[in-house]
PDB file of C-alpha atoms in Angstrom:
ATOM      1  CA  GLN W  36       6.940  16.183 -10.284  1.00 89.00           C
ATOM      2  CA  VAL W  37       5.243  13.779  -7.908  1.00 92.00           C
ATOM      3  CA  GLN W  38       7.204  10.727  -6.861  1.00 95.00           C
ATOM      4  CA  LEU W  39       6.282   7.837  -4.604  1.00 97.00           C
ATOM      5  CA  VAL W  40       9.217   5.702  -3.531  1.00 97.00           C
ATOM      6  CA  GLU W  41       8.658   2.405  -1.773  1.00 97.00           C
ATOM      7  CA  SER W  42      11.175   0.633   0.440  1.00 97.00           C
ATOM      8  CA  GLY W  43      11.316  -2.196   2.944  1.00 98.00           C
ATOM      9  CA  GLY W  44      10.607  -5.188   0.762  1.00 97.00           C
ATOM     10  CA  GLY W  45      12.638  -8.365   0.901  1.00 97.00           C
ATOM     11  CA  LEU W  46      12.684 -12.083   1.554  1.00 98.00           C
ATOM     12  CA  VAL W  47      11.114 -13.406   4.741  1.00 98.00           C
ATOM     13  CA  GLN W  48      10.008 -16.784   6.040  1.00 98.00           C
ATOM     14  CA  ALA W  49       6.357 -17.599   6.536  1.00 98.00           C
ATOM     15  CA  GLY W  50       5.117 -16.149   9.808  1.00 98.00           C
ATOM     16  CA  GLY W  51       7.610 -13.311   9.678  1.00 98.00           C
ATOM     17  CA  SER W  52       7.124  -9.564   9.412  1.00 98.00           C
ATOM     18  CA  LEU W  53       8.101  -6.709   7.141  1.00 98.00           C
ATOM     19  CA  ARG W  54       7.415  -2.995   7.221  1.00 98.00           C
ATOM     20  CA  LEU W  55       7.022  -1.177   3.932  1.00 98.00           C
ATOM     21  CA  SER W  56       7.451   2.567   3.615  1.00 98.00           C
ATOM     22  CA  CYS W  57       6.377   4.935   0.859  1.00 97.00           C
ATOM     23  CA  ALA W  58       7.859   8.407   0.811  1.00 96.00           C
ATOM     24  CA  ALA W  59       6.108  10.995  -1.324  1.00 95.00           C
ATOM     25  CA  SER W  60       7.744  14.051  -2.860  1.00 92.00           C
ATOM     26  CA  GLY W  61       6.674  16.775  -5.233  1.00 90.00           C
ATOM     27  CA  ARG W  62       3.537  17.650  -3.261  1.00 89.00           C
ATOM     28  CA  THR W  63       1.992  16.913   0.093  1.00 87.00           C
ATOM     29  CA  PHE W  64      -0.695  14.254   0.462  1.00 87.00           C
ATOM     30  CA  ASN W  65      -1.904  15.278   3.911  1.00 81.00           C
ATOM     31  CA  SER W  66      -5.416  15.888   2.609  1.00 79.00           C
ATOM     32  CA  ALA W  67      -5.649  12.846   0.356  1.00 90.00           C
ATOM     33  CA  PRO W  68      -5.961   9.091   0.787  1.00 93.00           C
ATOM     34  CA  MET W  69      -2.940   6.861   0.313  1.00 95.00           C
ATOM     35  CA  GLY W  70      -2.846   3.138  -0.134  1.00 96.00           C
ATOM     36  CA  TRP W  71      -1.110  -0.087  -1.051  1.00 98.00           C
ATOM     37  CA  PHE W  72      -1.734  -2.561  -3.823  1.00 98.00           C
ATOM     38  CA  ARG W  73       0.086  -5.714  -4.811  1.00 98.00           C
ATOM     39  CA  GLN W  74       0.589  -7.763  -7.926  1.00 98.00           C
ATOM     40  CA  ALA W  75       1.668 -11.380  -8.016  1.00 97.00           C
ATOM     41  CA  PRO W  76       3.089 -12.974 -11.175  1.00 93.00           C
ATOM     42  CA  GLY W  77       0.352 -13.655 -13.701  1.00 95.00           C
ATOM     43  CA  LYS W  78      -2.279 -11.862 -11.652  1.00 97.00           C
ATOM     44  CA  GLU W  79      -3.930  -8.480 -11.722  1.00 97.00           C
ATOM     45  CA  ARG W  80      -2.943  -5.733  -9.348  1.00 98.00           C
ATOM     46  CA  GLU W  81      -5.135  -5.970  -6.254  1.00 98.00           C
ATOM     47  CA  PHE W  82      -6.075  -3.692  -3.393  1.00 98.00           C
ATOM     48  CA  VAL W  83      -4.360  -4.305  -0.055  1.00 98.00           C
ATOM     49  CA  ALA W  84      -5.045  -1.333   2.211  1.00 98.00           C
ATOM     50  CA  ALA W  85      -5.904   2.362   2.239  1.00 97.00           C
ATOM     51  CA  ILE W  86      -5.878   5.157   4.772  1.00 95.00           C
ATOM     52  CA  ALA W  87      -8.036   8.243   4.577  1.00 89.00           C
ATOM     53  CA  ARG W  88      -6.976  11.822   5.265  1.00 74.00           C
ATOM     54  CA  ILE W  89      -7.724  12.012   8.986  1.00 67.00           C
ATOM     55  CA  SER W  90      -8.744   8.526  10.015  1.00 65.00           C
ATOM     56  CA  GLY W  91     -10.316   5.482   8.578  1.00 90.00           C
ATOM     57  CA  THR W  92      -8.435   2.471   7.367  1.00 95.00           C
ATOM     58  CA  TYR W  93      -9.577  -0.104   4.875  1.00 95.00           C
ATOM     59  CA  TYR W  94      -8.215  -3.582   4.192  1.00 97.00           C
ATOM     60  CA  ALA W  95      -8.652  -6.436   1.804  1.00 97.00           C
ATOM     61  CA  ASP W  96     -10.199  -9.430   3.531  1.00 97.00           C
ATOM     62  CA  SER W  97      -7.078 -11.460   2.834  1.00 98.00           C
ATOM     63  CA  VAL W  98      -4.894  -9.206   5.012  1.00 98.00           C
ATOM     64  CA  LYS W  99      -7.272  -8.094   7.772  1.00 98.00           C
ATOM     65  CA  GLY W 100      -5.842  -8.734  11.194  1.00 97.00           C
ATOM     66  CA  ARG W 101      -2.318  -9.201   9.821  1.00 98.00           C
ATOM     67  CA  PHE W 102      -1.489  -5.929   8.036  1.00 98.00           C
ATOM     68  CA  THR W 103      -1.697  -2.399   9.409  1.00 98.00           C
ATOM     69  CA  ILE W 104      -1.553   0.780   7.350  1.00 97.00           C
ATOM     70  CA  SER W 105      -0.515   4.075   8.911  1.00 94.00           C
ATOM     71  CA  ARG W 106       0.708   7.483   7.822  1.00 92.00           C
ATOM     72  CA  ASP W 107       2.981  10.228   9.057  1.00 92.00           C
ATOM     73  CA  ASN W 108       1.777  13.441   7.462  1.00 89.00           C
ATOM     74  CA  ALA W 109       4.765  15.394   8.751  1.00 91.00           C
ATOM     75  CA  LYS W 110       6.992  13.082   6.715  1.00 93.00           C
ATOM     76  CA  ASN W 111       4.574  12.709   3.803  1.00 93.00           C
ATOM     77  CA  THR W 112       4.970   8.959   4.243  1.00 95.00           C
ATOM     78  CA  VAL W 113       2.665   5.960   4.438  1.00 96.00           C
ATOM     79  CA  TYR W 114       3.586   2.617   5.976  1.00 97.00           C
ATOM     80  CA  LEU W 115       2.391  -0.957   5.750  1.00 98.00           C
ATOM     81  CA  GLN W 116       3.239  -3.203   8.684  1.00 98.00           C
ATOM     82  CA  MET W 117       2.876  -6.805   7.587  1.00 98.00           C
ATOM     83  CA  ASN W 118       2.784  -9.528  10.231  1.00 98.00           C
ATOM     84  CA  GLY W 119       2.067 -13.219   9.952  1.00 98.00           C
ATOM     85  CA  LEU W 120       3.221 -13.271   6.353  1.00 98.00           C
ATOM     86  CA  LYS W 121       2.154 -16.163   4.159  1.00 98.00           C
ATOM     87  CA  PRO W 122       3.611 -17.456   0.881  1.00 97.00           C
ATOM     88  CA  GLU W 123       0.491 -16.157  -0.876  1.00 97.00           C
ATOM     89  CA  ASP W 124       1.491 -12.624   0.161  1.00 98.00           C
ATOM     90  CA  THR W 125       4.400 -12.842  -2.274  1.00 98.00           C
ATOM     91  CA  ALA W 126       4.044 -10.007  -4.779  1.00 98.00           C
ATOM     92  CA  VAL W 127       5.326  -6.649  -5.867  1.00 98.00           C
ATOM     93  CA  TYR W 128       3.803  -4.088  -3.528  1.00 98.00           C
ATOM     94  CA  TYR W 129       2.884  -0.677  -4.923  1.00 98.00           C
ATOM     95  CA  CYS W 130       2.177   2.545  -3.100  1.00 98.00           C
ATOM     96  CA  ALA W 131      -0.640   4.700  -4.443  1.00 97.00           C
ATOM     97  CA  ALA W 132      -1.983   8.166  -3.723  1.00 95.00           C
ATOM     98  CA  ARG W 133      -4.874  10.301  -4.815  1.00 93.00           C
ATOM     99  CA  ALA W 134      -4.762  13.876  -5.955  1.00 89.00           C
ATOM    100  CA  GLY W 135      -7.661  14.827  -3.697  1.00 83.00           C
ATOM    101  CA  ALA W 136     -10.023  13.658  -1.023  1.00 79.00           C
ATOM    102  CA  GLY W 137     -12.682  12.250  -3.339  1.00 74.00           C
ATOM    103  CA  GLY W 138     -12.529   9.676  -6.081  1.00 75.00           C
ATOM    104  CA  GLY W 139     -14.752   6.705  -5.349  1.00 83.00           C
ATOM    105  CA  SER W 140     -13.945   3.248  -4.105  1.00 90.00           C
ATOM    106  CA  TYR W 141     -10.427   2.548  -2.882  1.00 91.00           C
ATOM    107  CA  TYR W 142     -10.544  -0.962  -4.288  1.00 93.00           C
ATOM    108  CA  TYR W 143     -10.023  -0.107  -7.939  1.00 93.00           C
ATOM    109  CA  THR W 144      -6.679   0.860  -9.462  1.00 93.00           C
ATOM    110  CA  ARG W 145      -8.388   3.349 -11.793  1.00 93.00           C
ATOM    111  CA  THR W 146      -9.382   5.558  -8.854  1.00 92.00           C
ATOM    112  CA  TRP W 147      -5.781   6.274  -7.853  1.00 95.00           C
ATOM    113  CA  ASP W 148      -3.738   9.042  -9.446  1.00 95.00           C
ATOM    114  CA  TYR W 149      -0.119   8.377  -8.499  1.00 96.00           C
ATOM    115  CA  TRP W 150       1.884   5.167  -8.271  1.00 98.00           C
ATOM    116  CA  GLY W 151       5.276   4.101  -7.042  1.00 97.00           C
ATOM    117  CA  GLN W 152       7.593   1.711  -8.849  1.00 97.00           C
ATOM    118  CA  GLY W 153       6.983  -1.137  -6.439  1.00 97.00           C
ATOM    119  CA  THR W 154       8.982  -3.207  -3.987  1.00 98.00           C
ATOM    120  CA  GLN W 155       9.267  -6.990  -4.049  1.00 98.00           C
ATOM    121  CA  VAL W 156       8.048  -9.021  -1.095  1.00 98.00           C
ATOM    122  CA  THR W 157       8.836 -12.735  -1.138  1.00 98.00           C
ATOM    123  CA  VAL W 158       7.587 -15.081   1.561  1.00 98.00           C
ATOM    124  CA  SER W 159       9.158 -18.525   1.679  1.00 97.00           C
ATOM    125  CA  SER W 160       7.360 -21.543   3.102  1.00 94.00           C
TER     126      SER W 160
END
């Protein structure tokens, strides 16, 4: 059974930093993309960042230059370093993974196969 478990969320002041982690179990994702989405209250889940199998990172315009996605294949883990946090970054952050290397655009939730339960990030002004 595949599980994605997020950690690292919390409350931080505007301008601060947090590092989210997502540990995968049940299978290895070394050959598949992994990513992060977020969902604010009353809004749809939106793409934040994705990282391909070997290289290649992709970001939403709203987080470019502030967030960095990385992965440690030996640990089957993906990270999201978030700097310069803003109140509008407040949301539940979800880890996502694909079953394989293909699958279309990273930006759509329907193209991802596995999801974590989410971790809350709250940025105070």
